Amino acid sequence: MKGEETEVELIKEGKRLDGRGFEELRHIKIDVGVLKRADGSCYFELGDNKVIAAVYGPREMHPRHAQDAKMAVVKFRYNMAPFSTDDRKRPGPDRRSIEISKVSREALDPVIMREYYPKMAIEVYAELLQSDAGTRTAGINAASVALADAGIPMRDLVSSVAVGKIDGEMVLDLNAMEDNHGEADMPVAMIARTNTITALQMDGRLTKEEFERGLKLAMGACHQIYELQRTALIERYSKSENKKEEE
Ligand code: CDP
């Protein structure tokens, strides 16, 4: 739970400490199909966050008693590398990563056409190589592109970003300094094209007006991220088409 007061000054002369405006995203880089062994993969950078998502499947679900006779089961594993944080992170799952895995799976679930693959499993991994707040949103963005790269039938892509409150102002896409010393943090995931929210969490307190303003900021940013995800996928597949033609 966030503190009520900010003890560190996070906004100076109308700018955030990293020089961004209130409504500005960190830089984003997306590479599709970076892993040879996975059915689909994506490397995603959001500022200093670096994540690789890998998708395997649809493949047979084990253990068999966990199969769903009507649709595929989606498994999501969010994991932080020990070297991804300032202090070495103890390897293996903890409460936080179990929660983020669940939330991320639920954020993606509405777009995956699970009914096409009864009794099968679709496995999604989000491996954090470097973290600087907003890792769950980076993981969801990467996983969404990796699922598409794996050829999993999807209704659409999911895009995700966090908004928050620092020094009394609603701002987009908090970095770690802002997340640690800010007053509220609200990660949002959505299907940008239809403005459908698939996940929303909140740490800290916001007024109704701040919440509405934050949601509007997040929605605008998700549209930007959606375009970048789409472009990355189109580029990847137009490249492989060109390669085929050359052969
Ligand atoms: O990363 P996200 O904002 O989705 O989740 P969080 O739980 O709000 O974590 C915020 C940030 O705290 C992470 O991105 C990391 O930079 C940092 N963190 C860390 O350094 N060590 C951990 N064990 C957990 C989080």
PDB file of N, CA and C in Angstrom, residues 123-197:
ATOM      1  N   GLU A 123       1.193 -22.503 -23.273  1.00  0.00           N
ATOM      2  CA  GLU A 123       2.070 -22.053 -22.189  1.00  0.00           C
ATOM      3  C   GLU A 123       2.729 -20.735 -22.556  1.00  0.00           C
ATOM      4  N   VAL A 124       2.606 -19.779 -21.663  1.00  0.00           N
ATOM      5  CA  VAL A 124       3.167 -18.447 -21.907  1.00  0.00           C
ATOM      6  C   VAL A 124       4.152 -18.127 -20.784  1.00  0.00           C
ATOM      7  N   TYR A 125       5.339 -17.707 -21.172  1.00  0.00           N
ATOM      8  CA  TYR A 125       6.368 -17.330 -20.195  1.00  0.00           C
ATOM      9  C   TYR A 125       6.743 -15.875 -20.398  1.00  0.00           C
ATOM     10  N   ALA A 126       6.844 -15.124 -19.305  1.00  0.00           N
ATOM     11  CA  ALA A 126       7.377 -13.764 -19.379  1.00  0.00           C
ATOM     12  C   ALA A 126       8.571 -13.715 -18.447  1.00  0.00           C
ATOM     13  N   GLU A 127       9.753 -13.617 -19.048  1.00  0.00           N
ATOM     14  CA  GLU A 127      11.003 -13.630 -18.261  1.00  0.00           C
ATOM     15  C   GLU A 127      11.554 -12.210 -18.209  1.00  0.00           C
ATOM     16  N   LEU A 128      11.613 -11.651 -17.004  1.00  0.00           N
ATOM     17  CA  LEU A 128      12.113 -10.292 -16.833  1.00  0.00           C
ATOM     18  C   LEU A 128      13.626 -10.315 -16.716  1.00  0.00           C
ATOM     19  N   LEU A 129      14.290  -9.640 -17.650  1.00  0.00           N
ATOM     20  CA  LEU A 129      15.759  -9.565 -17.619  1.00  0.00           C
ATOM     21  C   LEU A 129      16.203  -8.338 -16.837  1.00  0.00           C
ATOM     22  N   GLN A 130      15.395  -7.285 -16.917  1.00  0.00           N
ATOM     23  CA  GLN A 130      15.710  -6.039 -16.209  1.00  0.00           C
ATOM     24  C   GLN A 130      14.393  -5.374 -15.826  1.00  0.00           C
ATOM     25  N   SER A 131      14.335  -4.832 -14.614  1.00  0.00           N
ATOM     26  CA  SER A 131      13.055  -4.274 -14.167  1.00  0.00           C
ATOM     27  C   SER A 131      13.203  -2.832 -13.700  1.00  0.00           C
ATOM     28  N   ASP A 132      12.170  -2.048 -14.012  1.00  0.00           N
ATOM     29  CA  ASP A 132      12.168  -0.652 -13.570  1.00  0.00           C
ATOM     30  C   ASP A 132      10.729  -0.154 -13.406  1.00  0.00           C
ATOM     31  N   ALA A 133       9.889  -0.980 -12.820  1.00  0.00           N
ATOM     32  CA  ALA A 133       8.459  -0.713 -12.592  1.00  0.00           C
ATOM     33  C   ALA A 133       7.656  -0.805 -13.884  1.00  0.00           C
ATOM     34  N   GLY A 134       6.479  -1.413 -13.750  1.00  0.00           N
ATOM     35  CA  GLY A 134       5.643  -1.635 -14.933  1.00  0.00           C
ATOM     36  C   GLY A 134       5.979  -2.953 -15.609  1.00  0.00           C
ATOM     37  N   THR A 135       6.653  -3.850 -14.877  1.00  0.00           N
ATOM     38  CA  THR A 135       7.071  -5.105 -15.523  1.00  0.00           C
ATOM     39  C   THR A 135       5.869  -5.961 -15.912  1.00  0.00           C
ATOM     40  N   ARG A 136       4.789  -5.900 -15.128  1.00  0.00           N
ATOM     41  CA  ARG A 136       3.638  -6.735 -15.500  1.00  0.00           C
ATOM     42  C   ARG A 136       3.044  -6.243 -16.811  1.00  0.00           C
ATOM     43  N   THR A 137       3.038  -4.914 -16.999  1.00  0.00           N
ATOM     44  CA  THR A 137       2.466  -4.369 -18.241  1.00  0.00           C
ATOM     45  C   THR A 137       3.368  -4.737 -19.427  1.00  0.00           C
ATOM     46  N   ALA A 138       4.687  -4.662 -19.220  1.00  0.00           N
ATOM     47  CA  ALA A 138       5.629  -5.038 -20.284  1.00  0.00           C
ATOM     48  C   ALA A 138       5.459  -6.521 -20.619  1.00  0.00           C
ATOM     49  N   GLY A 139       5.279  -7.342 -19.588  1.00  0.00           N
ATOM     50  CA  GLY A 139       5.096  -8.785 -19.787  1.00  0.00           C
ATOM     51  C   GLY A 139       3.831  -9.097 -20.576  1.00  0.00           C
ATOM     52  N   ILE A 140       2.756  -8.396 -20.277  1.00  0.00           N
ATOM     53  CA  ILE A 140       1.484  -8.621 -20.987  1.00  0.00           C
ATOM     54  C   ILE A 140       1.625  -8.193 -22.459  1.00  0.00           C
ATOM     55  N   ASN A 141       2.254  -7.043 -22.693  1.00  0.00           N
ATOM     56  CA  ASN A 141       2.456  -6.572 -24.076  1.00  0.00           C
ATOM     57  C   ASN A 141       3.291  -7.567 -24.873  1.00  0.00           C
ATOM     58  N   ALA A 142       4.365  -8.057 -24.243  1.00  0.00           N
ATOM     59  CA  ALA A 142       5.255  -9.001 -24.911  1.00  0.00           C
ATOM     60  C   ALA A 142       4.525 -10.318 -25.180  1.00  0.00           C
ATOM     61  N   ALA A 143       3.788 -10.802 -24.188  1.00  0.00           N
ATOM     62  CA  ALA A 143       3.091 -12.085 -24.312  1.00  0.00           C
ATOM     63  C   ALA A 143       2.029 -12.025 -25.406  1.00  0.00           C
ATOM     64  N   SER A 144       1.343 -10.892 -25.499  1.00  0.00           N
ATOM     65  CA  SER A 144       0.304 -10.734 -26.507  1.00  0.00           C
ATOM     66  C   SER A 144       0.905 -10.875 -27.914  1.00  0.00           C
ATOM     67  N   VAL A 145       2.049 -10.231 -28.134  1.00  0.00           N
ATOM     68  CA  VAL A 145       2.716 -10.311 -29.441  1.00  0.00           C
ATOM     69  C   VAL A 145       3.256 -11.731 -29.669  1.00  0.00           C
ATOM     70  N   ALA A 146       3.810 -12.346 -28.620  1.00  0.00           N
ATOM     71  CA  ALA A 146       4.358 -13.703 -28.748  1.00  0.00           C
ATOM     72  C   ALA A 146       3.251 -14.716 -29.078  1.00  0.00           C
ATOM     73  N   LEU A 147       2.067 -14.524 -28.520  1.00  0.00           N
ATOM     74  CA  LEU A 147       0.934 -15.407 -28.828  1.00  0.00           C
ATOM     75  C   LEU A 147       0.567 -15.287 -30.309  1.00  0.00           C
ATOM     76  N   ALA A 148       0.539 -14.057 -30.798  1.00  0.00           N
ATOM     77  CA  ALA A 148       0.227 -13.838 -32.214  1.00  0.00           C
ATOM     78  C   ALA A 148       1.325 -14.461 -33.078  1.00  0.00           C
ATOM     79  N   ASP A 149       2.580 -14.304 -32.653  1.00  0.00           N
ATOM     80  CA  ASP A 149       3.721 -14.868 -33.397  1.00  0.00           C
ATOM     81  C   ASP A 149       3.632 -16.399 -33.441  1.00  0.00           C
ATOM     82  N   ALA A 150       3.068 -16.994 -32.384  1.00  0.00           N
ATOM     83  CA  ALA A 150       2.926 -18.454 -32.330  1.00  0.00           C
ATOM     84  C   ALA A 150       1.760 -18.934 -33.200  1.00  0.00           C
ATOM     85  N   GLY A 151       1.011 -18.000 -33.745  1.00  0.00           N
ATOM     86  CA  GLY A 151      -0.115 -18.371 -34.600  1.00  0.00           C
ATOM     87  C   GLY A 151      -1.332 -18.833 -33.818  1.00  0.00           C
ATOM     88  N   ILE A 152      -1.389 -18.504 -32.557  1.00  0.00           N
ATOM     89  CA  ILE A 152      -2.560 -18.857 -31.737  1.00  0.00           C
ATOM     90  C   ILE A 152      -3.732 -17.985 -32.220  1.00  0.00           C
ATOM     91  N   PRO A 153      -4.869 -18.595 -32.539  1.00  0.00           N
ATOM     92  CA  PRO A 153      -6.001 -17.766 -32.987  1.00  0.00           C
ATOM     93  C   PRO A 153      -6.441 -16.791 -31.886  1.00  0.00           C
ATOM     94  N   MET A 154      -6.464 -15.520 -32.234  1.00  0.00           N
ATOM     95  CA  MET A 154      -6.799 -14.476 -31.253  1.00  0.00           C
ATOM     96  C   MET A 154      -7.834 -13.519 -31.826  1.00  0.00           C
ATOM     97  N   ARG A 155      -8.681 -13.030 -30.945  1.00  0.00           N
ATOM     98  CA  ARG A 155      -9.681 -12.047 -31.386  1.00  0.00           C
ATOM     99  C   ARG A 155      -9.031 -10.702 -31.639  1.00  0.00           C
ATOM    100  N   ASP A 156      -7.944 -10.418 -30.906  1.00  0.00           N
ATOM    101  CA  ASP A 156      -7.260  -9.136 -31.020  1.00  0.00           C
ATOM    102  C   ASP A 156      -5.989  -9.184 -30.178  1.00  0.00           C
ATOM    103  N   LEU A 157      -5.253  -8.094 -30.141  1.00  0.00           N
ATOM    104  CA  LEU A 157      -4.094  -8.007 -29.249  1.00  0.00           C
ATOM    105  C   LEU A 157      -4.522  -7.346 -27.944  1.00  0.00           C
ATOM    106  N   VAL A 158      -3.763  -7.589 -26.873  1.00  0.00           N
ATOM    107  CA  VAL A 158      -3.982  -6.882 -25.611  1.00  0.00           C
ATOM    108  C   VAL A 158      -2.798  -5.943 -25.398  1.00  0.00           C
ATOM    109  N   SER A 159      -3.084  -4.726 -24.967  1.00  0.00           N
ATOM    110  CA  SER A 159      -2.039  -3.738 -24.706  1.00  0.00           C
ATOM    111  C   SER A 159      -2.159  -3.292 -23.254  1.00  0.00           C
ATOM    112  N   SER A 160      -1.025  -2.948 -22.662  1.00  0.00           N
ATOM    113  CA  SER A 160      -1.066  -2.662 -21.231  1.00  0.00           C
ATOM    114  C   SER A 160      -0.097  -1.554 -20.833  1.00  0.00           C
ATOM    115  N   VAL A 161      -0.513  -0.760 -19.852  1.00  0.00           N
ATOM    116  CA  VAL A 161       0.324   0.322 -19.337  1.00  0.00           C
ATOM    117  C   VAL A 161      -0.153   0.644 -17.910  1.00  0.00           C
ATOM    118  N   ALA A 162       0.737   1.253 -17.123  1.00  0.00           N
ATOM    119  CA  ALA A 162       0.304   1.694 -15.791  1.00  0.00           C
ATOM    120  C   ALA A 162       0.209   3.218 -15.767  1.00  0.00           C
ATOM    121  N   VAL A 163      -0.708   3.720 -14.962  1.00  0.00           N
ATOM    122  CA  VAL A 163      -0.754   5.159 -14.671  1.00  0.00           C
ATOM    123  C   VAL A 163      -0.622   5.292 -13.167  1.00  0.00           C
ATOM    124  N   GLY A 164      -0.316   6.478 -12.710  1.00  0.00           N
ATOM    125  CA  GLY A 164      -0.193   6.630 -11.269  1.00  0.00           C
ATOM    126  C   GLY A 164      -0.221   8.076 -10.851  1.00  0.00           C
ATOM    127  N   LYS A 165      -0.084   8.264  -9.537  1.00  0.00           N
ATOM    128  CA  LYS A 165      -0.137   9.621  -8.985  1.00  0.00           C
ATOM    129  C   LYS A 165       1.192   9.905  -8.295  1.00  0.00           C
ATOM    130  N   ILE A 166       1.855  10.978  -8.754  1.00  0.00           N
ATOM    131  CA  ILE A 166       3.107  11.398  -8.094  1.00  0.00           C
ATOM    132  C   ILE A 166       3.009  12.893  -7.808  1.00  0.00           C
ATOM    133  N   ASP A 167       3.441  13.310  -6.661  1.00  0.00           N
ATOM    134  CA  ASP A 167       3.356  14.728  -6.263  1.00  0.00           C
ATOM    135  C   ASP A 167       1.973  15.312  -6.570  1.00  0.00           C
ATOM    136  N   GLY A 168       0.940  14.517  -6.380  1.00  0.00           N
ATOM    137  CA  GLY A 168      -0.432  14.996  -6.570  1.00  0.00           C
ATOM    138  C   GLY A 168      -0.894  15.054  -8.022  1.00  0.00           C
ATOM    139  N   GLU A 169      -0.044  14.621  -8.965  1.00  0.00           N
ATOM    140  CA  GLU A 169      -0.407  14.682 -10.393  1.00  0.00           C
ATOM    141  C   GLU A 169      -0.603  13.276 -10.948  1.00  0.00           C
ATOM    142  N   MET A 170      -1.579  13.123 -11.842  1.00  0.00           N
ATOM    143  CA  MET A 170      -1.751  11.848 -12.531  1.00  0.00           C
ATOM    144  C   MET A 170      -0.774  11.798 -13.700  1.00  0.00           C
ATOM    145  N   VAL A 171       0.040  10.741 -13.748  1.00  0.00           N
ATOM    146  CA  VAL A 171       1.038  10.624 -14.814  1.00  0.00           C
ATOM    147  C   VAL A 171       1.003   9.220 -15.426  1.00  0.00           C
ATOM    148  N   LEU A 172       1.537   9.147 -16.630  1.00  0.00           N
ATOM    149  CA  LEU A 172       1.535   7.888 -17.376  1.00  0.00           C
ATOM    150  C   LEU A 172       2.832   7.118 -17.140  1.00  0.00           C
ATOM    151  N   ASP A 173       2.714   5.798 -16.989  1.00  0.00           N
ATOM    152  CA  ASP A 173       3.851   4.888 -17.090  1.00  0.00           C
ATOM    153  C   ASP A 173       4.963   5.192 -16.070  1.00  0.00           C
ATOM    154  N   LEU A 174       4.694   4.884 -14.813  1.00  0.00           N
ATOM    155  CA  LEU A 174       5.647   5.181 -13.726  1.00  0.00           C
ATOM    156  C   LEU A 174       6.943   4.386 -13.855  1.00  0.00           C
ATOM    157  N   ASN A 175       8.076   5.041 -13.599  1.00  0.00           N
ATOM    158  CA  ASN A 175       9.334   4.285 -13.482  1.00  0.00           C
ATOM    159  C   ASN A 175       9.510   3.885 -12.007  1.00  0.00           C
ATOM    160  N   ALA A 176      10.597   3.168 -11.702  1.00  0.00           N
ATOM    161  CA  ALA A 176      10.738   2.587 -10.357  1.00  0.00           C
ATOM    162  C   ALA A 176      10.791   3.667  -9.267  1.00  0.00           C
ATOM    163  N   MET A 177      11.502   4.745  -9.542  1.00  0.00           N
ATOM    164  CA  MET A 177      11.609   5.848  -8.576  1.00  0.00           C
ATOM    165  C   MET A 177      10.202   6.403  -8.280  1.00  0.00           C
ATOM    166  N   GLU A 178       9.417   6.598  -9.333  1.00  0.00           N
ATOM    167  CA  GLU A 178       8.065   7.144  -9.174  1.00  0.00           C
ATOM    168  C   GLU A 178       7.155   6.136  -8.482  1.00  0.00           C
ATOM    169  N   ASP A 179       7.341   4.872  -8.826  1.00  0.00           N
ATOM    170  CA  ASP A 179       6.520   3.824  -8.224  1.00  0.00           C
ATOM    171  C   ASP A 179       6.823   3.713  -6.724  1.00  0.00           C
ATOM    172  N   ASN A 180       8.111   3.786  -6.372  1.00  0.00           N
ATOM    173  CA  ASN A 180       8.502   3.636  -4.965  1.00  0.00           C
ATOM    174  C   ASN A 180       8.056   4.803  -4.109  1.00  0.00           C
ATOM    175  N   HIS A 181       8.119   6.025  -4.663  1.00  0.00           N
ATOM    176  CA  HIS A 181       7.846   7.208  -3.858  1.00  0.00           C
ATOM    177  C   HIS A 181       6.519   7.877  -4.189  1.00  0.00           C
ATOM    178  N   GLY A 182       5.770   7.297  -5.141  1.00  0.00           N
ATOM    179  CA  GLY A 182       4.506   7.907  -5.555  1.00  0.00           C
ATOM    180  C   GLY A 182       3.364   7.588  -4.606  1.00  0.00           C
ATOM    181  N   GLU A 183       2.201   8.117  -4.929  1.00  0.00           N
ATOM    182  CA  GLU A 183       1.030   7.937  -4.059  1.00  0.00           C
ATOM    183  C   GLU A 183       0.075   6.854  -4.537  1.00  0.00           C
ATOM    184  N   ALA A 184       0.125   6.534  -5.853  1.00  0.00           N
ATOM    185  CA  ALA A 184      -0.749   5.473  -6.362  1.00  0.00           C
ATOM    186  C   ALA A 184      -0.207   4.952  -7.682  1.00  0.00           C
ATOM    187  N   ASP A 185      -0.528   3.690  -7.935  1.00  0.00           N
ATOM    188  CA  ASP A 185      -0.052   3.003  -9.145  1.00  0.00           C
ATOM    189  C   ASP A 185      -1.219   2.161  -9.655  1.00  0.00           C
ATOM    190  N   MET A 186      -1.548   2.298 -10.935  1.00  0.00           N
ATOM    191  CA  MET A 186      -2.726   1.590 -11.461  1.00  0.00           C
ATOM    192  C   MET A 186      -2.399   0.959 -12.819  1.00  0.00           C
ATOM    193  N   PRO A 187      -2.008  -0.319 -12.837  1.00  0.00           N
ATOM    194  CA  PRO A 187      -1.780  -0.991 -14.117  1.00  0.00           C
ATOM    195  C   PRO A 187      -3.115  -1.345 -14.795  1.00  0.00           C
ATOM    196  N   VAL A 188      -3.161  -1.123 -16.105  1.00  0.00           N
ATOM    197  CA  VAL A 188      -4.379  -1.384 -16.877  1.00  0.00           C
ATOM    198  C   VAL A 188      -3.999  -2.219 -18.100  1.00  0.00           C
ATOM    199  N   ALA A 189      -4.831  -3.203 -18.455  1.00  0.00           N
ATOM    200  CA  ALA A 189      -4.646  -3.921 -19.725  1.00  0.00           C
ATOM    201  C   ALA A 189      -5.947  -3.824 -20.492  1.00  0.00           C
ATOM    202  N   MET A 190      -5.844  -3.669 -21.799  1.00  0.00           N
ATOM    203  CA  MET A 190      -7.090  -3.535 -22.566  1.00  0.00           C
ATOM    204  C   MET A 190      -6.938  -3.986 -24.016  1.00  0.00           C
ATOM    205  N   ILE A 191      -8.078  -4.271 -24.628  1.00  0.00           N
ATOM    206  CA  ILE A 191      -8.132  -4.481 -26.070  1.00  0.00           C
ATOM    207  C   ILE A 191      -8.371  -3.087 -26.624  1.00  0.00           C
ATOM    208  N   ALA A 192      -7.299  -2.501 -27.184  1.00  0.00           N
ATOM    209  CA  ALA A 192      -7.360  -1.074 -27.514  1.00  0.00           C
ATOM    210  C   ALA A 192      -8.442  -0.770 -28.552  1.00  0.00           C
ATOM    211  N   ARG A 193      -8.555  -1.643 -29.552  1.00  0.00           N
ATOM    212  CA  ARG A 193      -9.465  -1.356 -30.670  1.00  0.00           C
ATOM    213  C   ARG A 193     -10.909  -1.189 -30.208  1.00  0.00           C
ATOM    214  N   THR A 194     -11.291  -1.949 -29.172  1.00  0.00           N
ATOM    215  CA  THR A 194     -12.682  -1.888 -28.716  1.00  0.00           C
ATOM    216  C   THR A 194     -12.803  -1.199 -27.354  1.00  0.00           C
ATOM    217  N   ASN A 195     -11.685  -0.682 -26.834  1.00  0.00           N
ATOM    218  CA  ASN A 195     -11.677  -0.066 -25.500  1.00  0.00           C
ATOM    219  C   ASN A 195     -12.216  -0.997 -24.419  1.00  0.00           C
ATOM    220  N   THR A 196     -11.888  -2.288 -24.533  1.00  0.00           N
ATOM    221  CA  THR A 196     -12.356  -3.263 -23.539  1.00  0.00           C
ATOM    222  C   THR A 196     -11.249  -3.502 -22.513  1.00  0.00           C
ATOM    223  N   ILE A 197     -11.527  -3.211 -21.259  1.00  0.00           N
ATOM    224  CA  ILE A 197     -10.519  -3.416 -20.215  1.00  0.00           C
ATOM    225  C   ILE A 197     -10.515  -4.882 -19.806  1.00  0.00           C
TER     226      ILE A 197
END
